[in-house]
Amino acid sequence: MPDNAPIIEARELTRAFGGFVAVNNVNLKINGGTIHALIGPNGAGKSTLFNLLTKFLSPSSGRIFFKEQDITNMAPAEIARLGLVRSFQISSVFPHLSAHENVRVALQARDRETFAFWKSNGHLRRFNDEATALLESIGLADRARTRASELSYGRKRALELATTLALDPDVLLLDEPMAGMGTEDIGRTADLIRNVGQGRTVLMVEHNLGVVADLSDKITVLRRGEIIAEGTYSEVSADDEVRKAYLGGSHG
Protein backbone atom coordinates (compact mmCIF):
# COMPACT_ATOMS: atom_id res chain seq x y z
CA MET A 1 0.00 0.00 0.00
CA PRO A 2 1.52 3.39 -0.97
CA ASP A 3 2.35 5.68 1.95
CA ASN A 4 -0.27 8.23 0.88
CA ALA A 5 -3.05 5.68 0.31
CA PRO A 6 -5.94 5.71 2.82
CA ILE A 7 -6.21 2.64 5.03
CA ILE A 8 -10.03 2.68 4.64
CA GLU A 9 -11.88 4.17 1.69
CA ALA A 10 -15.56 4.37 0.79
CA ARG A 11 -16.47 5.14 -2.80
CA GLU A 12 -19.95 6.39 -3.70
CA LEU A 13 -21.40 4.50 -0.74
CA THR A 14 -25.19 4.46 -0.54
CA ARG A 15 -27.64 2.67 1.74
CA ALA A 16 -31.40 2.91 1.36
CA PHE A 17 -34.12 1.44 3.58
CA GLY A 18 -37.15 1.24 1.35
CA GLY A 19 -37.66 4.77 0.08
CA PHE A 20 -35.44 6.35 2.74
CA VAL A 21 -31.81 7.00 1.80
CA ALA A 22 -29.79 6.91 5.04
CA VAL A 23 -26.36 7.25 3.40
CA ASN A 24 -26.18 9.00 0.03
CA ASN A 25 -23.22 8.67 -2.33
CA VAL A 26 -20.55 9.09 0.38
CA ASN A 27 -16.87 9.26 -0.54
CA LEU A 28 -14.67 8.93 2.54
CA LYS A 29 -10.97 8.35 3.19
CA ILE A 30 -9.52 7.33 6.56
CA ASN A 31 -5.77 7.87 6.78
CA GLY A 32 -3.61 5.35 8.61
CA GLY A 33 -2.33 6.25 12.07
CA THR A 34 -5.01 8.88 12.72
CA ILE A 35 -8.03 9.22 15.02
CA HIS A 36 -10.98 9.99 12.75
CA ALA A 37 -14.44 10.87 14.11
CA LEU A 38 -17.85 10.67 12.44
CA ILE A 39 -20.26 13.25 13.86
CA GLY A 40 -23.56 14.86 12.97
CA PRO A 41 -26.98 15.69 14.40
CA ASN A 42 -29.48 12.95 15.17
CA GLY A 43 -30.59 11.17 12.01
CA ALA A 44 -27.48 12.29 10.08
CA GLY A 45 -26.63 8.74 8.99
CA LYS A 46 -23.39 8.37 10.94
CA SER A 47 -24.37 5.10 12.62
CA THR A 48 -25.52 3.68 9.29
CA LEU A 49 -22.24 4.71 7.67
CA PHE A 50 -20.29 3.19 10.56
CA ASN A 51 -22.26 -0.06 10.21
CA LEU A 52 -21.50 -0.11 6.50
CA LEU A 53 -17.77 0.42 7.03
CA THR A 54 -17.69 -2.29 9.71
CA LYS A 55 -19.71 -4.67 7.48
CA PHE A 56 -22.69 -4.99 9.80
CA LEU A 57 -24.77 -3.58 6.95
CA SER A 58 -24.41 -4.13 3.22
CA PRO A 59 -24.48 -1.10 0.91
CA SER A 60 -27.20 -0.59 -1.66
CA SER A 61 -24.41 0.58 -3.96
CA GLY A 62 -20.79 1.67 -3.77
CA ARG A 63 -17.57 -0.01 -2.66
CA ILE A 64 -15.47 -0.23 0.52
CA PHE A 65 -11.70 -0.78 0.53
CA PHE A 66 -9.23 -1.68 3.27
CA LYS A 67 -5.56 -1.30 2.38
CA GLU A 68 -6.73 -1.06 -1.23
CA GLN A 69 -8.45 -4.48 -0.99
CA ASP A 70 -12.15 -4.53 -1.87
CA ILE A 71 -13.98 -5.71 1.27
CA THR A 72 -17.49 -4.73 0.14
CA ASN A 73 -18.81 -8.29 0.18
CA MET A 74 -16.85 -9.57 3.18
CA ALA A 75 -18.42 -10.57 6.50
CA PRO A 76 -17.47 -8.88 9.81
CA ALA A 77 -15.44 -11.92 10.90
CA GLU A 78 -13.43 -11.79 7.68
CA ILE A 79 -12.50 -8.12 8.07
CA ALA A 80 -11.61 -8.73 11.73
CA ARG A 81 -9.03 -11.25 10.55
CA LEU A 82 -7.67 -8.59 8.19
CA GLY A 83 -7.19 -6.20 11.13
CA LEU A 84 -10.42 -4.16 11.45
CA VAL A 85 -11.98 -4.84 14.85
CA ARG A 86 -15.13 -3.19 16.14
CA SER A 87 -15.96 -2.35 19.74
CA PHE A 88 -19.68 -2.17 20.37
CA GLN A 89 -21.77 0.60 21.88
CA ILE A 90 -23.24 -1.91 24.34
CA SER A 91 -20.61 -3.76 26.36
CA SER A 92 -20.06 -7.28 25.07
CA VAL A 93 -17.85 -8.89 27.72
CA PHE A 94 -18.71 -12.12 29.53
CA PRO A 95 -20.28 -10.90 32.80
CA HIS A 96 -19.51 -13.95 34.94
CA LEU A 97 -15.84 -14.21 33.96
CA SER A 98 -13.11 -12.17 35.59
CA ALA A 99 -11.44 -9.32 33.74
CA HIS A 100 -8.37 -11.51 33.23
CA GLU A 101 -10.45 -14.41 31.90
CA ASN A 102 -12.28 -12.14 29.46
CA VAL A 103 -9.01 -10.94 27.94
CA ARG A 104 -7.69 -14.50 27.82
CA VAL A 105 -10.75 -15.62 25.83
CA ALA A 106 -10.10 -12.82 23.34
CA LEU A 107 -6.46 -13.87 23.01
CA GLN A 108 -7.61 -17.40 22.19
CA ALA A 109 -9.89 -16.05 19.47
CA ARG A 110 -6.95 -14.18 17.96
CA ASP A 111 -5.02 -17.43 17.79
CA ARG A 112 -7.99 -19.21 16.20
CA GLU A 113 -8.57 -21.22 19.39
CA THR A 114 -12.20 -20.22 19.74
CA PHE A 115 -13.15 -23.36 21.64
CA ALA A 116 -10.06 -23.53 23.83
CA PHE A 117 -12.06 -21.67 26.49
CA TRP A 118 -13.61 -25.01 27.42
CA LYS A 119 -10.21 -26.68 27.88
CA SER A 120 -8.22 -26.95 31.08
CA ASN A 121 -6.65 -23.96 32.79
CA GLY A 122 -3.29 -25.58 32.16
CA HIS A 123 -3.84 -25.30 28.42
CA LEU A 124 -4.74 -21.62 28.75
CA ARG A 125 -1.83 -20.66 30.99
CA ARG A 126 0.27 -19.55 28.04
CA PHE A 127 -2.09 -16.58 27.57
CA ASN A 128 -1.74 -15.38 31.17
CA ASP A 129 1.20 -13.00 30.82
CA GLU A 130 -0.18 -11.28 27.73
CA ALA A 131 -3.60 -10.91 29.34
CA THR A 132 -2.00 -9.37 32.42
CA ALA A 133 0.00 -6.94 30.27
CA LEU A 134 -3.14 -5.84 28.41
CA LEU A 135 -4.98 -5.21 31.68
CA GLU A 136 -2.03 -3.15 32.92
CA SER A 137 -2.05 -1.10 29.70
CA ILE A 138 -5.66 -0.02 30.29
CA GLY A 139 -5.37 0.52 34.04
CA LEU A 140 -7.25 -2.61 35.12
CA ALA A 141 -4.41 -4.60 36.67
CA ASP A 142 -5.96 -4.17 40.12
CA ARG A 143 -9.27 -5.57 38.84
CA ALA A 144 -7.84 -8.66 37.13
CA ARG A 145 -9.73 -11.11 39.35
CA THR A 146 -12.92 -9.06 39.51
CA ARG A 147 -15.94 -10.40 37.67
CA ALA A 148 -16.92 -8.23 34.72
CA SER A 149 -20.43 -7.90 36.15
CA GLU A 150 -18.97 -6.23 39.27
CA LEU A 151 -17.01 -3.57 37.38
CA SER A 152 -18.33 -0.02 37.05
CA TYR A 153 -19.76 0.91 33.66
CA GLY A 154 -16.68 2.85 32.64
CA ARG A 155 -14.30 0.10 33.75
CA LYS A 156 -16.40 -2.48 31.90
CA ARG A 157 -16.02 -0.45 28.72
CA ALA A 158 -12.26 -0.32 29.34
CA LEU A 159 -12.27 -4.11 29.64
CA GLU A 160 -14.13 -4.33 26.37
CA LEU A 161 -11.42 -2.22 24.78
CA ALA A 162 -8.80 -4.61 26.18
CA THR A 163 -10.57 -7.58 24.60
CA THR A 164 -10.62 -5.66 21.31
CA LEU A 165 -6.88 -4.89 21.60
CA ALA A 166 -6.24 -8.58 22.28
CA LEU A 167 -7.05 -9.21 18.62
CA ASP A 168 -4.12 -6.92 17.71
CA PRO A 169 -6.09 -4.78 15.22
CA ASP A 170 -4.62 -2.33 12.74
CA VAL A 171 -7.84 -0.32 12.96
CA LEU A 172 -10.02 0.19 16.04
CA LEU A 173 -13.65 0.87 15.19
CA LEU A 174 -15.37 2.48 18.19
CA ASP A 175 -19.13 2.94 18.36
CA GLU A 176 -19.93 5.75 20.83
CA PRO A 177 -17.15 4.83 23.30
CA MET A 178 -18.30 7.49 25.82
CA ALA A 179 -22.00 6.59 25.79
CA GLY A 180 -23.50 6.51 29.28
CA MET A 181 -20.31 7.57 31.06
CA GLY A 182 -19.85 10.12 33.81
CA THR A 183 -17.25 12.87 33.63
CA GLU A 184 -14.49 10.92 35.39
CA ASP A 185 -14.89 7.86 33.16
CA ILE A 186 -15.04 10.03 30.03
CA GLY A 187 -11.69 11.63 30.84
CA ARG A 188 -10.11 8.30 31.68
CA THR A 189 -11.46 6.62 28.53
CA ALA A 190 -10.37 9.52 26.31
CA ASP A 191 -6.83 9.17 27.67
CA LEU A 192 -7.02 5.43 27.04
CA ILE A 193 -8.12 5.87 23.42
CA ARG A 194 -5.36 8.39 22.86
CA ASN A 195 -2.77 5.97 24.23
CA VAL A 196 -3.94 2.83 22.42
CA GLY A 197 -4.37 4.86 19.22
CA GLN A 198 -0.64 5.42 18.99
CA GLY A 199 0.55 3.35 16.05
CA ARG A 200 -3.02 2.41 15.12
CA THR A 201 -5.91 3.93 13.21
CA VAL A 202 -9.07 4.75 15.18
CA LEU A 203 -12.46 5.43 13.60
CA MET A 204 -15.19 6.41 16.03
CA VAL A 205 -18.75 7.62 16.13
CA GLU A 206 -19.05 9.92 19.12
CA HIS A 207 -21.73 12.31 20.42
CA ASN A 208 -19.55 14.11 22.92
CA LEU A 209 -18.11 17.02 20.94
CA GLY A 210 -15.65 17.89 23.70
CA VAL A 211 -14.11 14.44 23.33
CA VAL A 212 -14.12 14.76 19.54
CA ALA A 213 -12.35 18.10 19.76
CA ASP A 214 -9.76 16.71 22.15
CA LEU A 215 -8.97 13.42 20.42
CA SER A 216 -9.58 13.68 16.69
CA ASP A 217 -7.03 14.39 13.99
CA LYS A 218 -9.81 14.61 11.42
CA ILE A 219 -13.59 14.89 11.62
CA THR A 220 -16.24 14.04 9.05
CA VAL A 221 -19.60 15.77 9.56
CA LEU A 222 -22.75 14.18 8.16
CA ARG A 223 -26.21 15.62 7.62
CA ARG A 224 -29.09 13.72 6.07
CA GLY A 225 -26.77 10.98 4.88
CA GLU A 226 -24.28 13.24 3.12
CA ILE A 227 -20.88 14.68 4.08
CA ILE A 228 -21.12 18.42 4.61
CA ALA A 229 -17.66 19.11 6.03
CA GLU A 230 -14.32 17.50 6.81
CA GLY A 231 -11.21 18.70 8.57
CA THR A 232 -9.87 19.45 12.03
CA TYR A 233 -12.26 20.41 14.81
CA SER A 234 -11.45 24.11 14.42
CA GLU A 235 -12.11 23.87 10.68
CA VAL A 236 -15.44 22.05 10.86
CA SER A 237 -16.72 24.03 13.86
CA ALA A 238 -16.22 27.25 11.85
CA ASP A 239 -18.06 25.88 8.82
CA ASP A 240 -21.41 27.57 8.11
CA GLU A 241 -23.09 24.33 7.03
CA VAL A 242 -22.02 22.61 10.22
CA ARG A 243 -23.32 25.49 12.31
CA LYS A 244 -26.67 25.27 10.51
CA ALA A 245 -26.82 21.50 11.01
CA TYR A 246 -26.37 21.80 14.75
CA LEU A 247 -28.21 25.07 15.33
CA GLY A 248 -30.99 24.51 17.80
CA GLY A 249 -30.55 20.74 17.59
CA SER A 250 -28.92 17.96 19.51
CA HIS A 251 -25.22 17.32 19.30
CA GLY A 252 -25.99 13.61 18.81
GROMACS .gro file of C-alpha atoms in nm:
model
  252
    1MET     CA    1   0.000   0.000   0.000
    2PRO     CA    2   0.152   0.339  -0.097
    3ASP     CA    3   0.235   0.568   0.195
    4ASN     CA    4  -0.027   0.823   0.088
    5ALA     CA    5  -0.305   0.568   0.031
    6PRO     CA    6  -0.594   0.571   0.282
    7ILE     CA    7  -0.621   0.264   0.503
    8ILE     CA    8  -1.003   0.268   0.464
    9GLU     CA    9  -1.188   0.417   0.169
   10ALA     CA   10  -1.556   0.437   0.079
   11ARG     CA   11  -1.647   0.514  -0.280
   12GLU     CA   12  -1.995   0.639  -0.370
   13LEU     CA   13  -2.140   0.450  -0.074
   14THR     CA   14  -2.519   0.446  -0.054
   15ARG     CA   15  -2.764   0.267   0.174
   16ALA     CA   16  -3.140   0.291   0.136
   17PHE     CA   17  -3.412   0.144   0.358
   18GLY     CA   18  -3.715   0.124   0.135
   19GLY     CA   19  -3.766   0.477   0.008
   20PHE     CA   20  -3.544   0.635   0.274
   21VAL     CA   21  -3.181   0.700   0.180
   22ALA     CA   22  -2.979   0.691   0.504
   23VAL     CA   23  -2.636   0.725   0.340
   24ASN     CA   24  -2.618   0.900   0.003
   25ASN     CA   25  -2.322   0.867  -0.233
   26VAL     CA   26  -2.055   0.909   0.038
   27ASN     CA   27  -1.687   0.926  -0.054
   28LEU     CA   28  -1.467   0.893   0.254
   29LYS     CA   29  -1.097   0.835   0.319
   30ILE     CA   30  -0.952   0.733   0.656
   31ASN     CA   31  -0.577   0.787   0.678
   32GLY     CA   32  -0.361   0.535   0.861
   33GLY     CA   33  -0.233   0.625   1.207
   34THR     CA   34  -0.501   0.888   1.272
   35ILE     CA   35  -0.803   0.922   1.502
   36HIS     CA   36  -1.098   0.999   1.275
   37ALA     CA   37  -1.444   1.087   1.411
   38LEU     CA   38  -1.785   1.067   1.244
   39ILE     CA   39  -2.026   1.325   1.386
   40GLY     CA   40  -2.356   1.486   1.297
   41PRO     CA   41  -2.698   1.569   1.440
   42ASN     CA   42  -2.948   1.295   1.517
   43GLY     CA   43  -3.059   1.117   1.201
   44ALA     CA   44  -2.748   1.229   1.008
   45GLY     CA   45  -2.663   0.874   0.899
   46LYS     CA   46  -2.339   0.837   1.094
   47SER     CA   47  -2.437   0.510   1.262
   48THR     CA   48  -2.552   0.368   0.929
   49LEU     CA   49  -2.224   0.471   0.767
   50PHE     CA   50  -2.029   0.319   1.056
   51ASN     CA   51  -2.226  -0.006   1.021
   52LEU     CA   52  -2.150  -0.011   0.650
   53LEU     CA   53  -1.777   0.042   0.703
   54THR     CA   54  -1.769  -0.229   0.971
   55LYS     CA   55  -1.971  -0.467   0.748
   56PHE     CA   56  -2.269  -0.499   0.980
   57LEU     CA   57  -2.477  -0.358   0.695
   58SER     CA   58  -2.441  -0.413   0.322
   59PRO     CA   59  -2.448  -0.110   0.091
   60SER     CA   60  -2.720  -0.059  -0.166
   61SER     CA   61  -2.441   0.058  -0.396
   62GLY     CA   62  -2.079   0.167  -0.377
   63ARG     CA   63  -1.757  -0.001  -0.266
   64ILE     CA   64  -1.547  -0.023   0.052
   65PHE     CA   65  -1.170  -0.078   0.053
   66PHE     CA   66  -0.923  -0.168   0.327
   67LYS     CA   67  -0.556  -0.130   0.238
   68GLU     CA   68  -0.673  -0.106  -0.123
   69GLN     CA   69  -0.845  -0.448  -0.099
   70ASP     CA   70  -1.215  -0.453  -0.187
   71ILE     CA   71  -1.398  -0.571   0.127
   72THR     CA   72  -1.749  -0.473   0.014
   73ASN     CA   73  -1.881  -0.829   0.018
   74MET     CA   74  -1.685  -0.957   0.318
   75ALA     CA   75  -1.842  -1.057   0.650
   76PRO     CA   76  -1.747  -0.888   0.981
   77ALA     CA   77  -1.544  -1.192   1.090
   78GLU     CA   78  -1.343  -1.179   0.768
   79ILE     CA   79  -1.250  -0.812   0.807
   80ALA     CA   80  -1.161  -0.873   1.173
   81ARG     CA   81  -0.903  -1.125   1.055
   82LEU     CA   82  -0.767  -0.859   0.819
   83GLY     CA   83  -0.719  -0.620   1.113
   84LEU     CA   84  -1.042  -0.416   1.145
   85VAL     CA   85  -1.198  -0.484   1.485
   86ARG     CA   86  -1.513  -0.319   1.614
   87SER     CA   87  -1.596  -0.235   1.974
   88PHE     CA   88  -1.968  -0.217   2.037
   89GLN     CA   89  -2.177   0.060   2.188
   90ILE     CA   90  -2.324  -0.191   2.434
   91SER     CA   91  -2.061  -0.376   2.636
   92SER     CA   92  -2.006  -0.728   2.507
   93VAL     CA   93  -1.785  -0.889   2.772
   94PHE     CA   94  -1.871  -1.212   2.953
   95PRO     CA   95  -2.028  -1.090   3.280
   96HIS     CA   96  -1.951  -1.395   3.494
   97LEU     CA   97  -1.584  -1.421   3.396
   98SER     CA   98  -1.311  -1.217   3.559
   99ALA     CA   99  -1.144  -0.932   3.374
  100HIS     CA  100  -0.837  -1.151   3.323
  101GLU     CA  101  -1.045  -1.441   3.190
  102ASN     CA  102  -1.228  -1.214   2.946
  103VAL     CA  103  -0.901  -1.094   2.794
  104ARG     CA  104  -0.769  -1.450   2.782
  105VAL     CA  105  -1.075  -1.562   2.583
  106ALA     CA  106  -1.010  -1.282   2.334
  107LEU     CA  107  -0.646  -1.387   2.301
  108GLN     CA  108  -0.761  -1.740   2.219
  109ALA     CA  109  -0.989  -1.605   1.947
  110ARG     CA  110  -0.695  -1.418   1.796
  111ASP     CA  111  -0.502  -1.743   1.779
  112ARG     CA  112  -0.799  -1.921   1.620
  113GLU     CA  113  -0.857  -2.122   1.939
  114THR     CA  114  -1.220  -2.022   1.974
  115PHE     CA  115  -1.315  -2.336   2.164
  116ALA     CA  116  -1.006  -2.353   2.383
  117PHE     CA  117  -1.206  -2.167   2.649
  118TRP     CA  118  -1.361  -2.501   2.742
  119LYS     CA  119  -1.021  -2.668   2.788
  120SER     CA  120  -0.822  -2.695   3.108
  121ASN     CA  121  -0.665  -2.396   3.279
  122GLY     CA  122  -0.329  -2.558   3.216
  123HIS     CA  123  -0.384  -2.530   2.842
  124LEU     CA  124  -0.474  -2.162   2.875
  125ARG     CA  125  -0.183  -2.066   3.099
  126ARG     CA  126   0.027  -1.955   2.804
  127PHE     CA  127  -0.209  -1.658   2.757
  128ASN     CA  128  -0.174  -1.538   3.117
  129ASP     CA  129   0.120  -1.300   3.082
  130GLU     CA  130  -0.018  -1.128   2.773
  131ALA     CA  131  -0.360  -1.091   2.934
  132THR     CA  132  -0.200  -0.937   3.242
  133ALA     CA  133   0.000  -0.694   3.027
  134LEU     CA  134  -0.314  -0.584   2.841
  135LEU     CA  135  -0.498  -0.521   3.168
  136GLU     CA  136  -0.203  -0.315   3.292
  137SER     CA  137  -0.205  -0.110   2.970
  138ILE     CA  138  -0.566  -0.002   3.029
  139GLY     CA  139  -0.537   0.052   3.404
  140LEU     CA  140  -0.725  -0.261   3.512
  141ALA     CA  141  -0.441  -0.460   3.667
  142ASP     CA  142  -0.596  -0.417   4.012
  143ARG     CA  143  -0.927  -0.557   3.884
  144ALA     CA  144  -0.784  -0.866   3.713
  145ARG     CA  145  -0.973  -1.111   3.935
  146THR     CA  146  -1.292  -0.906   3.951
  147ARG     CA  147  -1.594  -1.040   3.767
  148ALA     CA  148  -1.692  -0.823   3.472
  149SER     CA  149  -2.043  -0.790   3.615
  150GLU     CA  150  -1.897  -0.623   3.927
  151LEU     CA  151  -1.701  -0.357   3.738
  152SER     CA  152  -1.833  -0.002   3.705
  153TYR     CA  153  -1.976   0.091   3.366
  154GLY     CA  154  -1.668   0.285   3.264
  155ARG     CA  155  -1.430   0.010   3.375
  156LYS     CA  156  -1.640  -0.248   3.190
  157ARG     CA  157  -1.602  -0.045   2.872
  158ALA     CA  158  -1.226  -0.032   2.934
  159LEU     CA  159  -1.227  -0.411   2.964
  160GLU     CA  160  -1.413  -0.433   2.637
  161LEU     CA  161  -1.142  -0.222   2.478
  162ALA     CA  162  -0.880  -0.461   2.618
  163THR     CA  163  -1.057  -0.758   2.460
  164THR     CA  164  -1.062  -0.566   2.131
  165LEU     CA  165  -0.688  -0.489   2.160
  166ALA     CA  166  -0.624  -0.858   2.228
  167LEU     CA  167  -0.705  -0.921   1.862
  168ASP     CA  168  -0.412  -0.692   1.771
  169PRO     CA  169  -0.609  -0.478   1.522
  170ASP     CA  170  -0.462  -0.233   1.274
  171VAL     CA  171  -0.784  -0.032   1.296
  172LEU     CA  172  -1.002   0.019   1.604
  173LEU     CA  173  -1.365   0.087   1.519
  174LEU     CA  174  -1.537   0.248   1.819
  175ASP     CA  175  -1.913   0.294   1.836
  176GLU     CA  176  -1.993   0.575   2.083
  177PRO     CA  177  -1.715   0.483   2.330
  178MET     CA  178  -1.830   0.749   2.582
  179ALA     CA  179  -2.200   0.659   2.579
  180GLY     CA  180  -2.350   0.651   2.928
  181MET     CA  181  -2.031   0.757   3.106
  182GLY     CA  182  -1.985   1.012   3.381
  183THR     CA  183  -1.725   1.287   3.363
  184GLU     CA  184  -1.449   1.092   3.539
  185ASP     CA  185  -1.489   0.786   3.316
  186ILE     CA  186  -1.504   1.003   3.003
  187GLY     CA  187  -1.169   1.163   3.084
  188ARG     CA  188  -1.011   0.830   3.168
  189THR     CA  189  -1.146   0.662   2.853
  190ALA     CA  190  -1.037   0.952   2.631
  191ASP     CA  191  -0.683   0.917   2.767
  192LEU     CA  192  -0.702   0.543   2.704
  193ILE     CA  193  -0.812   0.587   2.342
  194ARG     CA  194  -0.536   0.839   2.286
  195ASN     CA  195  -0.277   0.597   2.423
  196VAL     CA  196  -0.394   0.283   2.242
  197GLY     CA  197  -0.437   0.486   1.922
  198GLN     CA  198  -0.064   0.542   1.899
  199GLY     CA  199   0.055   0.335   1.605
  200ARG     CA  200  -0.302   0.241   1.512
  201THR     CA  201  -0.591   0.393   1.321
  202VAL     CA  202  -0.907   0.475   1.518
  203LEU     CA  203  -1.246   0.543   1.360
  204MET     CA  204  -1.519   0.641   1.603
  205VAL     CA  205  -1.875   0.762   1.613
  206GLU     CA  206  -1.905   0.992   1.912
  207HIS     CA  207  -2.173   1.231   2.042
  208ASN     CA  208  -1.955   1.411   2.292
  209LEU     CA  209  -1.811   1.702   2.094
  210GLY     CA  210  -1.565   1.789   2.370
  211VAL     CA  211  -1.411   1.444   2.333
  212VAL     CA  212  -1.412   1.476   1.954
  213ALA     CA  213  -1.235   1.810   1.976
  214ASP     CA  214  -0.976   1.671   2.215
  215LEU     CA  215  -0.897   1.342   2.042
  216SER     CA  216  -0.958   1.368   1.669
  217ASP     CA  217  -0.703   1.439   1.399
  218LYS     CA  218  -0.981   1.461   1.142
  219ILE     CA  219  -1.359   1.489   1.162
  220THR     CA  220  -1.624   1.404   0.905
  221VAL     CA  221  -1.960   1.577   0.956
  222LEU     CA  222  -2.275   1.418   0.816
  223ARG     CA  223  -2.621   1.562   0.762
  224ARG     CA  224  -2.909   1.372   0.607
  225GLY     CA  225  -2.677   1.098   0.488
  226GLU     CA  226  -2.428   1.324   0.312
  227ILE     CA  227  -2.088   1.468   0.408
  228ILE     CA  228  -2.112   1.842   0.461
  229ALA     CA  229  -1.766   1.911   0.603
  230GLU     CA  230  -1.432   1.750   0.681
  231GLY     CA  231  -1.121   1.870   0.857
  232THR     CA  232  -0.987   1.945   1.203
  233TYR     CA  233  -1.226   2.041   1.481
  234SER     CA  234  -1.145   2.411   1.442
  235GLU     CA  235  -1.211   2.387   1.068
  236VAL     CA  236  -1.544   2.205   1.086
  237SER     CA  237  -1.672   2.403   1.386
  238ALA     CA  238  -1.622   2.725   1.185
  239ASP     CA  239  -1.806   2.588   0.882
  240ASP     CA  240  -2.141   2.757   0.811
  241GLU     CA  241  -2.309   2.433   0.703
  242VAL     CA  242  -2.202   2.261   1.022
  243ARG     CA  243  -2.332   2.549   1.231
  244LYS     CA  244  -2.667   2.527   1.051
  245ALA     CA  245  -2.682   2.150   1.101
  246TYR     CA  246  -2.637   2.180   1.475
  247LEU     CA  247  -2.821   2.507   1.533
  248GLY     CA  248  -3.099   2.451   1.780
  249GLY     CA  249  -3.055   2.074   1.759
  250SER     CA  250  -2.892   1.796   1.951
  251HIS     CA  251  -2.522   1.732   1.930
  252GLY     CA  252  -2.599   1.361   1.881
   0.00000   0.00000   0.00000
